[in-house]
mmCIF file of C-alpha atoms in Angstrom:
data_model
loop_
_atom_site.group_PDB
_atom_site.id
_atom_site.type_symbol
_atom_site.label_atom_id
_atom_site.label_comp_id
_atom_site.label_asym_id
_atom_site.label_seq_id
_atom_site.Cartn_x
_atom_site.Cartn_y
_atom_site.Cartn_z
ATOM 1 C CA MET A 1411 -6.004 -29.849 -21.025
ATOM 2 C CA SER A 1412 -7.016 -26.357 -21.598
ATOM 3 C CA ILE A 1413 -5.286 -23.813 -19.413
ATOM 4 C CA LYS A 1414 -5.152 -20.325 -18.973
ATOM 5 C CA GLN A 1415 -2.942 -18.156 -16.810
ATOM 6 C CA ALA A 1416 -1.886 -14.629 -16.231
ATOM 7 C CA THR A 1417 0.909 -13.177 -13.955
ATOM 8 C CA VAL A 1418 1.035 -9.554 -12.610
ATOM 9 C CA SER A 1419 2.991 -7.482 -10.178
ATOM 10 C CA ALA A 1420 1.387 -4.793 -8.116
ATOM 11 C CA PRO A 1421 3.092 -2.124 -6.023
ATOM 12 C CA VAL A 1422 2.990 -0.962 -2.437
ATOM 13 C CA ASN A 1423 1.261 2.205 -1.555
ATOM 14 C CA ILE A 1424 1.643 4.229 1.575
ATOM 15 C CA ALA A 1425 -1.277 6.725 2.442
ATOM 16 C CA CYS A 1426 -0.496 10.371 3.146
ATOM 17 C CA ILE A 1427 -4.138 10.725 4.337
ATOM 18 C CA LYS A 1428 -4.836 7.651 6.175
ATOM 19 C CA TYR A 1429 -7.890 5.443 5.773
ATOM 20 C CA TRP A 1430 -8.975 4.149 9.262
ATOM 21 C CA GLY A 1431 -12.413 3.149 10.008
ATOM 22 C CA LYS A 1432 -15.115 1.521 7.911
ATOM 23 C CA ARG A 1433 -18.817 2.518 7.802
ATOM 24 C CA ASN A 1434 -19.785 -0.872 6.265
ATOM 25 C CA GLU A 1435 -17.705 -4.115 7.109
ATOM 26 C CA SER A 1436 -18.865 -6.331 4.565
ATOM 27 C CA LEU A 1437 -18.524 -3.921 1.423
ATOM 28 C CA ILE A 1438 -15.258 -2.429 3.061
ATOM 29 C CA LEU A 1439 -16.795 1.002 2.837
ATOM 30 C CA PRO A 1440 -14.509 3.722 4.402
ATOM 31 C CA THR A 1441 -15.621 6.506 6.853
ATOM 32 C CA ASN A 1442 -13.392 8.843 4.898
ATOM 33 C CA SER A 1443 -11.645 9.387 1.528
ATOM 34 C CA SER A 1444 -7.951 8.867 1.554
ATOM 35 C CA LEU A 1445 -4.773 9.507 -0.717
ATOM 36 C CA SER A 1446 -1.674 7.485 -1.041
ATOM 37 C CA ILE A 1447 1.675 7.520 -2.794
ATOM 38 C CA THR A 1448 2.442 4.286 -5.144
ATOM 39 C CA LEU A 1449 5.831 3.199 -4.746
ATOM 40 C CA SER A 1450 8.291 1.461 -7.122
ATOM 41 C CA GLN A 1451 7.746 -2.025 -8.006
ATOM 42 C CA ASP A 1452 11.473 -2.238 -8.475
ATOM 43 C CA HIS A 1453 11.905 -2.159 -4.788
ATOM 44 C CA LEU A 1454 8.567 -3.562 -3.338
ATOM 45 C CA CYS A 1455 6.003 -5.343 -4.954
ATOM 46 C CA SER A 1456 3.755 -8.423 -4.750
ATOM 47 C CA THR A 1457 3.494 -10.925 -7.826
ATOM 48 C CA THR A 1458 0.675 -13.199 -8.484
ATOM 49 C CA THR A 1459 -0.132 -15.794 -11.077
ATOM 50 C CA SER A 1460 -3.720 -16.651 -11.551
ATOM 51 C CA ARG A 1461 -4.462 -20.093 -13.493
ATOM 52 C CA THR A 1462 -7.608 -21.776 -14.471
ATOM 53 C CA CYS A 1463 -8.286 -25.177 -15.984
ATOM 54 C CA ALA A 1464 -11.496 -27.215 -16.300
ATOM 55 C CA GLU A 1465 -10.095 -29.965 -14.503
ATOM 56 C CA TYR A 1466 -9.271 -28.240 -11.121
ATOM 57 C CA GLU A 1467 -11.471 -29.266 -8.344
ATOM 58 C CA GLU A 1468 -11.139 -26.671 -5.821
ATOM 59 C CA ASN A 1469 -9.973 -22.812 -5.741
ATOM 60 C CA LEU A 1470 -6.498 -22.709 -4.024
ATOM 61 C CA LEU A 1471 -4.141 -20.025 -3.185
ATOM 62 C CA TRP A 1472 -0.280 -20.290 -2.158
ATOM 63 C CA LEU A 1473 0.783 -17.280 -0.482
ATOM 64 C CA ASN A 1474 4.646 -17.198 -0.026
ATOM 65 C CA GLY A 1475 4.490 -21.009 -0.115
ATOM 66 C CA LYS A 1476 1.547 -21.470 2.394
ATOM 67 C CA GLU A 1477 -1.759 -23.277 0.942
ATOM 68 C CA VAL A 1478 -5.000 -21.677 1.448
ATOM 69 C CA LYS A 1479 -8.438 -22.694 0.533
ATOM 70 C CA ILE A 1480 -9.797 -19.748 -1.225
ATOM 71 C CA ASP A 1481 -13.584 -20.676 -0.408
ATOM 72 C CA ASN A 1482 -12.627 -20.804 3.426
ATOM 73 C CA ASP A 1483 -11.430 -17.189 3.312
ATOM 74 C CA LYS A 1484 -14.191 -14.634 3.125
ATOM 75 C CA ARG A 1485 -12.136 -11.732 1.621
ATOM 76 C CA LEU A 1486 -10.526 -13.799 -1.167
ATOM 77 C CA SER A 1487 -13.779 -15.738 -2.046
ATOM 78 C CA THR A 1488 -15.480 -12.357 -2.221
ATOM 79 C CA CYS A 1489 -12.822 -10.863 -4.616
ATOM 80 C CA LEU A 1490 -12.833 -13.965 -6.719
ATOM 81 C CA GLN A 1491 -16.777 -14.206 -6.972
ATOM 82 C CA ALA A 1492 -16.821 -10.298 -8.020
ATOM 83 C CA MET A 1493 -14.271 -11.031 -10.794
ATOM 84 C CA ARG A 1494 -16.271 -14.220 -11.886
ATOM 85 C CA LYS A 1495 -19.289 -12.308 -12.251
ATOM 86 C CA GLN A 1496 -17.536 -9.531 -14.577
ATOM 87 C CA ARG A 1497 -16.273 -12.697 -16.595
ATOM 88 C CA GLU A 1498 -19.840 -14.034 -16.798
ATOM 89 C CA ARG A 1499 -21.022 -10.866 -18.417
ATOM 90 C CA TYR A 1500 -18.036 -10.840 -20.684
ATOM 91 C CA GLU A 1501 -19.156 -14.473 -21.654
ATOM 92 C CA THR A 1502 -22.623 -13.358 -22.151
ATOM 93 C CA LYS A 1503 -21.605 -10.610 -24.409
ATOM 94 C CA TYR A 1504 -19.278 -12.844 -26.432
ATOM 95 C CA PRO A 1505 -20.938 -16.385 -26.379
ATOM 96 C CA ASN A 1506 -18.195 -17.966 -28.447
ATOM 97 C CA GLU A 1507 -15.682 -17.366 -25.538
ATOM 98 C CA PRO A 1508 -14.744 -20.432 -23.266
ATOM 99 C CA LYS A 1509 -16.798 -20.575 -20.147
ATOM 100 C CA VAL A 1510 -13.777 -19.995 -17.908
ATOM 101 C CA SER A 1511 -15.916 -18.274 -15.157
ATOM 102 C CA GLN A 1512 -17.300 -21.733 -14.306
ATOM 103 C CA TRP A 1513 -13.800 -23.237 -13.655
ATOM 104 C CA LYS A 1514 -11.805 -23.264 -10.530
ATOM 105 C CA VAL A 1515 -8.753 -21.209 -9.995
ATOM 106 C CA HIS A 1516 -5.213 -21.876 -8.601
ATOM 107 C CA ILE A 1517 -3.346 -18.764 -7.521
ATOM 108 C CA CYS A 1518 0.162 -18.349 -6.518
ATOM 109 C CA SER A 1519 1.303 -15.018 -4.878
ATOM 110 C CA GLU A 1520 4.634 -13.695 -3.163
ATOM 111 C CA ASN A 1521 5.795 -10.485 -1.845
ATOM 112 C CA ASN A 1522 9.300 -9.469 -1.725
ATOM 113 C CA PHE A 1523 8.945 -7.807 1.576
ATOM 114 C CA PRO A 1524 7.665 -8.896 4.920
ATOM 115 C CA THR A 1525 3.928 -9.771 5.112
ATOM 116 C CA ALA A 1526 1.797 -7.873 7.700
ATOM 117 C CA ALA A 1527 4.816 -5.813 9.016
ATOM 118 C CA GLY A 1528 3.145 -2.238 8.332
ATOM 119 C CA LEU A 1529 4.079 -2.221 4.899
ATOM 120 C CA ALA A 1530 0.827 -2.653 3.122
ATOM 121 C CA SER A 1531 1.359 -6.155 1.948
ATOM 122 C CA SER A 1532 -2.480 -6.922 1.777
ATOM 123 C CA ALA A 1533 -2.905 -3.854 -0.579
ATOM 124 C CA SER A 1534 -0.335 -4.910 -3.022
ATOM 125 C CA GLY A 1535 -1.382 -8.505 -2.934
ATOM 126 C CA PHE A 1536 -5.066 -7.968 -3.343
ATOM 127 C CA ALA A 1537 -4.374 -5.469 -6.213
ATOM 128 C CA ALA A 1538 -2.031 -8.120 -7.659
ATOM 129 C CA LEU A 1539 -4.831 -10.646 -7.401
ATOM 130 C CA ALA A 1540 -7.482 -8.563 -8.850
ATOM 131 C CA TYR A 1541 -5.477 -7.520 -11.760
ATOM 132 C CA SER A 1542 -4.212 -10.813 -12.579
ATOM 133 C CA LEU A 1543 -7.770 -12.368 -12.411
ATOM 134 C CA ALA A 1544 -8.886 -9.579 -14.884
ATOM 135 C CA SER A 1545 -6.189 -10.424 -17.209
ATOM 136 C CA LEU A 1546 -6.843 -14.073 -16.908
ATOM 137 C CA TYR A 1547 -10.505 -13.309 -17.758
ATOM 138 C CA ASP A 1548 -9.586 -10.913 -20.631
ATOM 139 C CA LEU A 1549 -11.495 -7.921 -19.017
ATOM 140 C CA PRO A 1550 -10.901 -4.459 -20.253
ATOM 141 C CA LEU A 1551 -7.978 -2.592 -18.389
ATOM 142 C CA SER A 1552 -6.665 -0.274 -20.911
ATOM 143 C CA ASP A 1553 -8.511 2.689 -19.737
ATOM 144 C CA PRO A 1554 -8.359 4.423 -16.269
ATOM 145 C CA ALA A 1555 -12.160 4.190 -15.996
ATOM 146 C CA ASP A 1556 -11.643 0.402 -16.391
ATOM 147 C CA VAL A 1557 -9.083 0.147 -13.545
ATOM 148 C CA SER A 1558 -11.134 2.299 -11.375
ATOM 149 C CA GLU A 1559 -14.148 -0.087 -11.960
ATOM 150 C CA LEU A 1560 -11.683 -2.993 -11.130
ATOM 151 C CA SER A 1561 -10.729 -1.077 -7.986
ATOM 152 C CA LEU A 1562 -14.491 -1.869 -6.693
ATOM 153 C CA ASN A 1563 -13.543 -5.580 -6.568
ATOM 154 C CA ALA A 1564 -9.867 -5.062 -5.213
ATOM 155 C CA ARG A 1565 -11.418 -3.124 -2.242
ATOM 156 C CA GLN A 1566 -13.541 -5.793 -1.155
ATOM 157 C CA GLY A 1567 -10.570 -7.981 -0.440
ATOM 158 C CA SER A 1568 -8.445 -5.270 0.981
ATOM 159 C CA GLY A 1569 -9.519 -1.500 1.255
ATOM 160 C CA SER A 1570 -6.334 0.019 0.504
ATOM 161 C CA ALA A 1571 -5.733 -2.433 -2.437
ATOM 162 C CA CYS A 1572 -7.846 -0.220 -4.599
ATOM 163 C CA ARG A 1573 -5.086 2.584 -4.547
ATOM 164 C CA SER A 1574 -2.329 -0.082 -5.635
ATOM 165 C CA LEU A 1575 -4.177 -0.499 -8.914
ATOM 166 C CA PHE A 1576 -2.713 3.072 -10.185
ATOM 167 C CA GLY A 1577 0.731 4.476 -10.059
ATOM 168 C CA GLY A 1578 1.581 7.777 -8.730
ATOM 169 C CA PHE A 1579 -0.625 9.683 -6.633
ATOM 170 C CA VAL A 1580 -3.883 8.040 -5.798
ATOM 171 C CA GLU A 1581 -7.218 9.024 -4.132
ATOM 172 C CA TRP A 1582 -9.615 6.478 -2.733
ATOM 173 C CA GLN A 1583 -13.132 8.022 -2.763
ATOM 174 C CA MET A 1584 -15.160 7.166 0.140
ATOM 175 C CA GLY A 1585 -18.461 7.426 -2.125
ATOM 176 C CA ARG A 1586 -22.003 7.839 -0.943
ATOM 177 C CA ASP A 1587 -23.540 4.587 -1.964
ATOM 178 C CA ASP A 1588 -23.837 2.783 1.412
ATOM 179 C CA LEU A 1589 -26.094 0.037 0.090
ATOM 180 C CA HIS A 1590 -23.868 -1.100 -3.012
ATOM 181 C CA GLY A 1591 -20.482 0.578 -2.522
ATOM 182 C CA SER A 1592 -20.694 1.358 -6.244
ATOM 183 C CA ASP A 1593 -18.850 4.834 -6.118
ATOM 184 C CA SER A 1594 -16.409 3.857 -3.374
ATOM 185 C CA ARG A 1595 -13.422 3.597 -5.900
ATOM 186 C CA ALA A 1596 -9.746 4.615 -6.693
ATOM 187 C CA VAL A 1597 -8.829 7.447 -9.119
ATOM 188 C CA GLN A 1598 -5.696 8.846 -10.083
ATOM 189 C CA VAL A 1599 -4.855 12.340 -8.990
ATOM 190 C CA ALA A 1600 -1.261 12.379 -10.960
ATOM 191 C CA ASP A 1601 0.698 9.465 -12.507
ATOM 192 C CA HIS A 1602 4.194 8.740 -11.548
ATOM 193 C CA ALA A 1603 5.886 10.651 -14.028
ATOM 194 C CA PHE A 1604 3.975 13.927 -12.944
ATOM 195 C CA TRP A 1605 6.279 14.357 -9.774
ATOM 196 C CA PRO A 1606 9.129 11.935 -10.247
ATOM 197 C CA GLU A 1607 11.365 13.771 -7.728
ATOM 198 C CA ILE A 1608 9.569 12.374 -4.843
ATOM 199 C CA HIS A 1609 11.491 9.543 -3.134
ATOM 200 C CA ALA A 1610 10.701 7.500 -0.080
ATOM 201 C CA LEU A 1611 12.959 5.999 2.573
ATOM 202 C CA ILE A 1612 11.540 3.164 4.395
ATOM 203 C CA CYS A 1613 12.915 2.310 7.760
ATOM 204 C CA ILE A 1614 12.093 -1.104 8.707
ATOM 205 C CA VAL A 1615 11.714 -1.014 12.646
ATOM 206 C CA SER A 1616 9.887 -4.193 12.818
ATOM 207 C CA ASP A 1617 9.160 -7.087 10.484
ATOM 208 C CA ASP A 1618 7.108 -9.064 13.026
ATOM 209 C CA LYS A 1619 3.226 -9.459 12.589
ATOM 210 C CA LYS A 1620 1.194 -6.629 14.111
ATOM 211 C CA GLY A 1621 -0.210 -7.155 17.636
ATOM 212 C CA THR A 1622 -3.311 -5.533 16.601
ATOM 213 C CA SER A 1623 -4.464 -6.090 13.084
ATOM 214 C CA SER A 1624 -5.702 -3.077 10.958
ATOM 215 C CA THR A 1625 -9.173 -4.751 10.759
ATOM 216 C CA ALA A 1626 -9.661 -5.312 14.403
ATOM 217 C CA GLY A 1627 -8.088 -1.923 15.375
ATOM 218 C CA MET A 1628 -10.176 0.286 13.203
ATOM 219 C CA GLN A 1629 -13.301 -1.627 14.380
ATOM 220 C CA ARG A 1630 -12.435 -0.630 17.941
ATOM 221 C CA THR A 1631 -11.628 2.915 17.022
ATOM 222 C CA VAL A 1632 -14.861 3.317 15.337
ATOM 223 C CA GLU A 1633 -16.886 1.880 18.395
ATOM 224 C CA THR A 1634 -15.010 3.912 21.162
ATOM 225 C CA SER A 1635 -12.806 6.891 20.099
ATOM 226 C CA ALA A 1636 -14.359 10.477 20.505
ATOM 227 C CA LEU A 1637 -11.401 11.915 18.548
ATOM 228 C CA PHE A 1638 -12.071 9.578 15.518
ATOM 229 C CA GLN A 1639 -15.602 11.454 15.267
ATOM 230 C CA TYR A 1640 -13.679 14.665 14.935
ATOM 231 C CA ARG A 1641 -11.268 13.395 12.509
ATOM 232 C CA ILE A 1642 -13.834 12.067 10.063
ATOM 233 C CA GLN A 1643 -15.697 15.616 10.155
ATOM 234 C CA HIS A 1644 -12.478 17.412 9.090
ATOM 235 C CA VAL A 1645 -10.267 15.034 7.079
ATOM 236 C CA GLU A 1646 -11.874 15.631 3.673
ATOM 237 C CA GLU A 1647 -10.704 19.419 3.806
ATOM 238 C CA LYS A 1648 -7.108 18.205 4.420
ATOM 239 C CA LEU A 1649 -7.501 15.626 1.418
ATOM 240 C CA GLU A 1650 -8.447 18.615 -0.986
ATOM 241 C CA ASP A 1651 -5.447 20.650 0.188
ATOM 242 C CA ILE A 1652 -2.995 17.758 -0.213
ATOM 243 C CA LYS A 1653 -4.470 17.214 -3.680
ATOM 244 C CA GLN A 1654 -3.591 20.929 -4.635
ATOM 245 C CA ALA A 1655 -0.282 20.630 -3.130
ATOM 246 C CA ILE A 1656 0.635 17.637 -5.192
ATOM 247 C CA LEU A 1657 -0.627 19.329 -8.404
ATOM 248 C CA LYS A 1658 1.119 22.425 -7.605
ATOM 249 C CA LYS A 1659 4.242 20.298 -6.609
ATOM 250 C CA ASP A 1660 4.293 22.377 -3.357
ATOM 251 C CA PHE A 1661 6.285 19.879 -1.180
ATOM 252 C CA ASP A 1662 6.272 22.073 1.922
ATOM 253 C CA THR A 1663 2.498 22.010 2.154
ATOM 254 C CA PHE A 1664 2.429 18.426 1.176
ATOM 255 C CA ALA A 1665 4.976 17.534 3.910
ATOM 256 C CA LYS A 1666 3.036 19.338 6.659
ATOM 257 C CA ILE A 1667 -0.313 17.920 6.011
ATOM 258 C CA THR A 1668 1.241 14.410 5.544
ATOM 259 C CA MET A 1669 2.843 14.650 9.066
ATOM 260 C CA ARG A 1670 -0.004 16.104 10.882
ATOM 261 C CA ASP A 1671 -2.373 13.421 9.308
ATOM 262 C CA SER A 1672 -0.045 10.793 10.490
ATOM 263 C CA ASN A 1673 0.191 12.208 13.983
ATOM 264 C CA GLN A 1674 -3.614 12.299 14.157
ATOM 265 C CA PHE A 1675 -4.175 8.827 13.082
ATOM 266 C CA HIS A 1676 -2.044 7.531 15.820
ATOM 267 C CA ALA A 1677 -3.640 9.866 18.379
ATOM 268 C CA VAL A 1678 -6.838 8.225 17.329
ATOM 269 C CA ALA A 1679 -5.331 4.886 17.925
ATOM 270 C CA LEU A 1680 -4.201 5.998 21.474
ATOM 271 C CA ASP A 1681 -7.781 7.356 22.016
ATOM 272 C CA THR A 1682 -9.275 3.954 21.225
ATOM 273 C CA ASP A 1683 -10.446 1.696 24.239
ATOM 274 C CA PRO A 1684 -8.428 0.062 25.133
ATOM 275 C CA PRO A 1685 -5.579 2.034 23.481
ATOM 276 C CA ILE A 1686 -3.678 0.750 20.363
ATOM 277 C CA PHE A 1687 0.233 1.269 20.363
ATOM 278 C CA TYR A 1688 1.607 0.923 16.636
ATOM 279 C CA LEU A 1689 4.610 3.072 17.322
ATOM 280 C CA ASN A 1690 7.335 2.215 19.485
ATOM 281 C CA ASP A 1691 10.531 4.272 21.102
ATOM 282 C CA VAL A 1692 12.354 3.835 17.780
ATOM 283 C CA SER A 1693 9.444 5.149 15.815
ATOM 284 C CA ARG A 1694 9.113 8.315 18.139
ATOM 285 C CA ALA A 1695 12.883 8.772 17.673
ATOM 286 C CA ILE A 1696 12.530 8.876 13.984
ATOM 287 C CA ILE A 1697 9.761 11.575 14.308
ATOM 288 C CA ALA A 1698 12.155 13.708 16.441
ATOM 289 C CA VAL A 1699 14.889 13.346 14.006
ATOM 290 C CA VAL A 1700 12.836 14.507 11.026
ATOM 291 C CA THR A 1701 11.102 17.130 12.994
ATOM 292 C CA GLU A 1702 14.747 18.565 13.905
ATOM 293 C CA TYR A 1703 15.630 18.307 10.107
ATOM 294 C CA ASN A 1704 12.927 20.449 9.104
ATOM 295 C CA ARG A 1705 13.493 22.887 12.039
ATOM 296 C CA VAL A 1706 17.125 23.381 10.908
ATOM 297 C CA SER A 1707 15.685 24.265 7.335
ATOM 298 C CA SER A 1708 13.386 26.548 8.529
ATOM 299 C CA ALA A 1709 15.821 28.274 10.772
ATOM 300 C CA ALA A 1710 17.814 29.072 7.676
ATOM 301 C CA GLY A 1711 14.886 30.327 5.852
ATOM 302 C CA GLY A 1712 13.848 27.364 4.088
ATOM 303 C CA LYS A 1713 10.925 24.824 4.093
ATOM 304 C CA CYS A 1714 10.194 21.494 5.057
ATOM 305 C CA LYS A 1715 12.623 18.937 3.461
ATOM 306 C CA ALA A 1716 11.110 15.760 4.514
ATOM 307 C CA ALA A 1717 7.768 14.349 5.842
ATOM 308 C CA TYR A 1718 7.472 11.217 8.080
ATOM 309 C CA THR A 1719 4.510 8.789 7.996
ATOM 310 C CA PHE A 1720 3.318 5.807 9.778
ATOM 311 C CA ASP A 1721 0.724 3.310 8.748
ATOM 312 C CA ALA A 1722 -0.582 0.766 11.389
ATOM 313 C CA GLY A 1723 2.863 -0.393 12.439
ATOM 314 C CA PRO A 1724 6.237 1.049 13.711
ATOM 315 C CA ASN A 1725 7.872 1.070 10.438
ATOM 316 C CA ALA A 1726 8.524 4.840 9.147
ATOM 317 C CA VAL A 1727 8.263 6.032 5.584
ATOM 318 C CA ILE A 1728 10.143 9.391 4.920
ATOM 319 C CA TYR A 1729 9.065 11.097 1.848
ATOM 320 C CA ALA A 1730 11.419 14.042 0.322
ATOM 321 C CA PRO A 1731 12.397 15.339 -2.854
ATOM 322 C CA ALA A 1732 15.458 13.221 -4.326
ATOM 323 C CA GLU A 1733 17.957 15.997 -3.743
ATOM 324 C CA ASN A 1734 17.567 15.716 0.035
ATOM 325 C CA MET A 1735 17.785 11.854 0.382
ATOM 326 C CA LYS A 1736 21.304 11.588 0.918
ATOM 327 C CA GLU A 1737 21.115 14.029 3.919
ATOM 328 C CA ILE A 1738 18.189 12.109 5.289
ATOM 329 C CA ILE A 1739 19.783 8.472 4.930
ATOM 330 C CA GLY A 1740 23.060 9.815 6.564
ATOM 331 C CA MET A 1741 20.998 11.115 9.677
ATOM 332 C CA ILE A 1742 18.927 7.950 10.008
ATOM 333 C CA ILE A 1743 22.177 5.979 9.894
ATOM 334 C CA GLN A 1744 23.609 8.369 12.423
ATOM 335 C CA TYR A 1745 20.895 7.623 14.928
ATOM 336 C CA PHE A 1746 20.233 3.917 13.871
ATOM 337 C CA PRO A 1747 23.284 2.222 12.751
ATOM 338 C CA GLN A 1748 23.166 -0.553 10.129
ATOM 339 C CA PRO A 1749 24.424 -4.044 10.479
ATOM 340 C CA GLU A 1750 25.888 -3.587 6.943
ATOM 341 C CA PRO A 1751 27.173 -0.694 4.977
ATOM 342 C CA PHE A 1752 24.013 0.925 3.268
ATOM 343 C CA LYS A 1753 24.828 1.281 -0.685
ATOM 344 C CA ASP A 1754 22.243 3.724 -1.953
ATOM 345 C CA PRO A 1755 20.715 2.396 -5.203
ATOM 346 C CA PHE A 1756 20.303 5.748 -6.660
ATOM 347 C CA LEU A 1757 23.494 7.207 -5.708
ATOM 348 C CA ASN A 1758 25.412 4.073 -6.233
ATOM 349 C CA ASP A 1759 27.501 4.847 -3.174
ATOM 350 C CA VAL A 1760 27.859 4.000 0.553
ATOM 351 C CA ILE A 1761 26.289 6.525 2.628
ATOM 352 C CA GLU A 1762 27.808 7.153 6.125
ATOM 353 C CA GLY A 1763 26.035 8.550 9.208
ATOM 354 C CA SER A 1764 26.129 12.166 9.475
ATOM 355 C CA LEU A 1765 24.149 15.294 10.554
ATOM 356 C CA VAL A 1766 23.701 18.708 8.828
ATOM 357 C CA PRO A 1767 25.218 21.821 10.168
ATOM 358 C CA GLY A 1768 23.099 23.317 13.056
ATOM 359 C CA PHE A 1769 21.284 19.908 13.914
ATOM 360 C CA ASN A 1770 20.727 19.491 17.696
ATOM 361 C CA SER A 1771 22.141 15.892 18.216
ATOM 362 C CA ALA A 1772 20.310 15.675 21.833
ATOM 363 C CA VAL A 1773 16.878 15.272 20.098
ATOM 364 C CA ALA A 1774 17.300 11.571 20.111
ATOM 365 C CA LYS A 1775 19.638 9.048 21.536
ATOM 366 C CA ARG A 1776 21.770 6.999 19.301
ATOM 367 C CA HIS A 1777 20.412 3.397 18.953
ATOM 368 C CA GLU A 1778 22.054 0.261 18.937
ATOM 369 C CA VAL A 1779 22.597 -1.598 15.714
ATOM 370 C CA GLY A 1780 19.455 -3.351 14.554
ATOM 371 C CA ALA A 1781 16.760 -0.967 16.111
ATOM 372 C CA VAL A 1782 16.243 -0.122 12.546
ATOM 373 C CA LYS A 1783 16.614 -3.564 10.743
ATOM 374 C CA GLY A 1784 16.812 -2.151 7.200
ATOM 375 C CA LEU A 1785 16.486 0.866 4.882
ATOM 376 C CA ILE A 1786 14.718 0.783 1.618
ATOM 377 C CA HIS A 1787 15.211 3.815 -0.778
ATOM 378 C CA THR A 1788 12.597 3.962 -3.358
ATOM 379 C CA CYS A 1789 10.489 6.403 -5.413
ATOM 380 C CA VAL A 1790 7.189 6.987 -6.783
ATOM 381 C CA GLY A 1791 6.238 4.256 -9.091
ATOM 382 C CA ASP A 1792 3.761 2.969 -11.749
ATOM 383 C CA GLY A 1793 0.754 0.573 -11.349
ATOM 384 C CA PRO A 1794 0.413 -3.078 -11.861
ATOM 385 C CA ARG A 1795 2.609 -4.713 -14.630
ATOM 386 C CA VAL A 1796 1.298 -7.628 -16.759
ATOM 387 C CA LEU A 1797 4.522 -9.995 -16.818
ATOM 388 C CA GLY A 1798 5.282 -12.794 -19.322
ATOM 389 C CA ASP A 1799 5.005 -16.454 -18.689
ATOM 390 C CA GLU A 1800 8.630 -16.615 -17.940
ATOM 391 C CA HIS A 1801 7.790 -14.844 -14.525
ATOM 392 C CA ALA A 1802 4.985 -17.101 -13.844
ATOM 393 C CA LEU A 1803 4.917 -18.472 -10.249
ATOM 394 C CA PHE A 1804 3.637 -21.980 -11.235
ATOM 395 C CA ASP A 1805 5.970 -24.348 -13.178
ATOM 396 C CA ALA A 1806 4.973 -26.481 -16.410
ATOM 397 C CA ASN A 1807 3.052 -28.933 -14.147
ATOM 398 C CA GLY A 1808 1.084 -26.417 -12.365
ATOM 399 C CA LYS A 1809 2.903 -26.727 -8.986
ATOM 400 C CA PRO A 1810 4.011 -23.615 -7.292
ATOM 401 C CA LYS A 1811 7.816 -22.890 -7.773
ATOM 402 C CA PRO A 1812 10.113 -22.316 -5.052
ATOM 403 C CA LYS A 1813 9.989 -18.741 -3.728
ATOM 404 C CA SER A 1814 12.415 -16.628 -5.345
ATOM 405 C CA LYS A 1815 15.161 -14.932 -3.319
#
């Protein structure tokens, strides 16, 4: 029995300029370009093994242990068909290669973080799917242009997935081809080694599934929000400004644009009819704490030292230079005590709750233990990694292995 398989891990990305709204639902073409930071896979990633065999009778996916029939899922089947077409072209060019494009696939995927909890699990998941299928089908991946081409397929699974195909700082260009979406793709603004000092603190406020999914939420926004129309007319200017801030390593400008765009995104959600509430009281308290931290710096003649951003959920991501992270973590723990002492993976030390001198402690109340369920300190990271068979999610008999802890 002839078997081919490939295993890949892909990272989470968190947008600084948000993607919200589609101008074409079936092709997943956005109403504006967006920009994100790819986070380290050492802390957050999706791992996917794609396996194909002439004897397989149906296309199956196991996601975190749950079996899904791929042909019954529109986005999964669309992504798979797009990858198969690329393989067919490869087989036409190299007629002696096995016709694996005609074989069914079995795919196993798992996340090391909560699915559908505002941590872009679909982005890393579909990026891992597309990249593992490209590896399985021996498609070219060595050049950034090849990866950008692959992003066209990943985008049709989950829009933000195209950005998880690169490390570092990544733009998803909205494109102008409304008929085929041939130019709506991801491009790398700068790789992860360009500005490695950028770190991120993820505050897990909830690991529950969202009440309003991103897909449903953005469709309602496009149909009903007047503020949304203003946003799409002006967001491209912000995108160019933040790209320049990144290339100049200007954190102050980067931080201000990131926070304003997050605020505007959630204002657009509130302007939707009926309104969408992704943030909660804990989210808003985190905003107040970061705002006060920056005010203290400004009062002393300094600049922004941290930037909050929230995707479609209550979880906060705080971007900051590495040198500020101990203060930021101490501040968050002061207001949101953790059930266990937080040992920082970079400092290799337990960080206690504390506030910087001059901080107005009245900006937020001290919450009960568990209001922030966990903290993840990570940093800017690389793009997808091709892994060896020892990391495969199928055992020797082709059965999904028990989910790793």
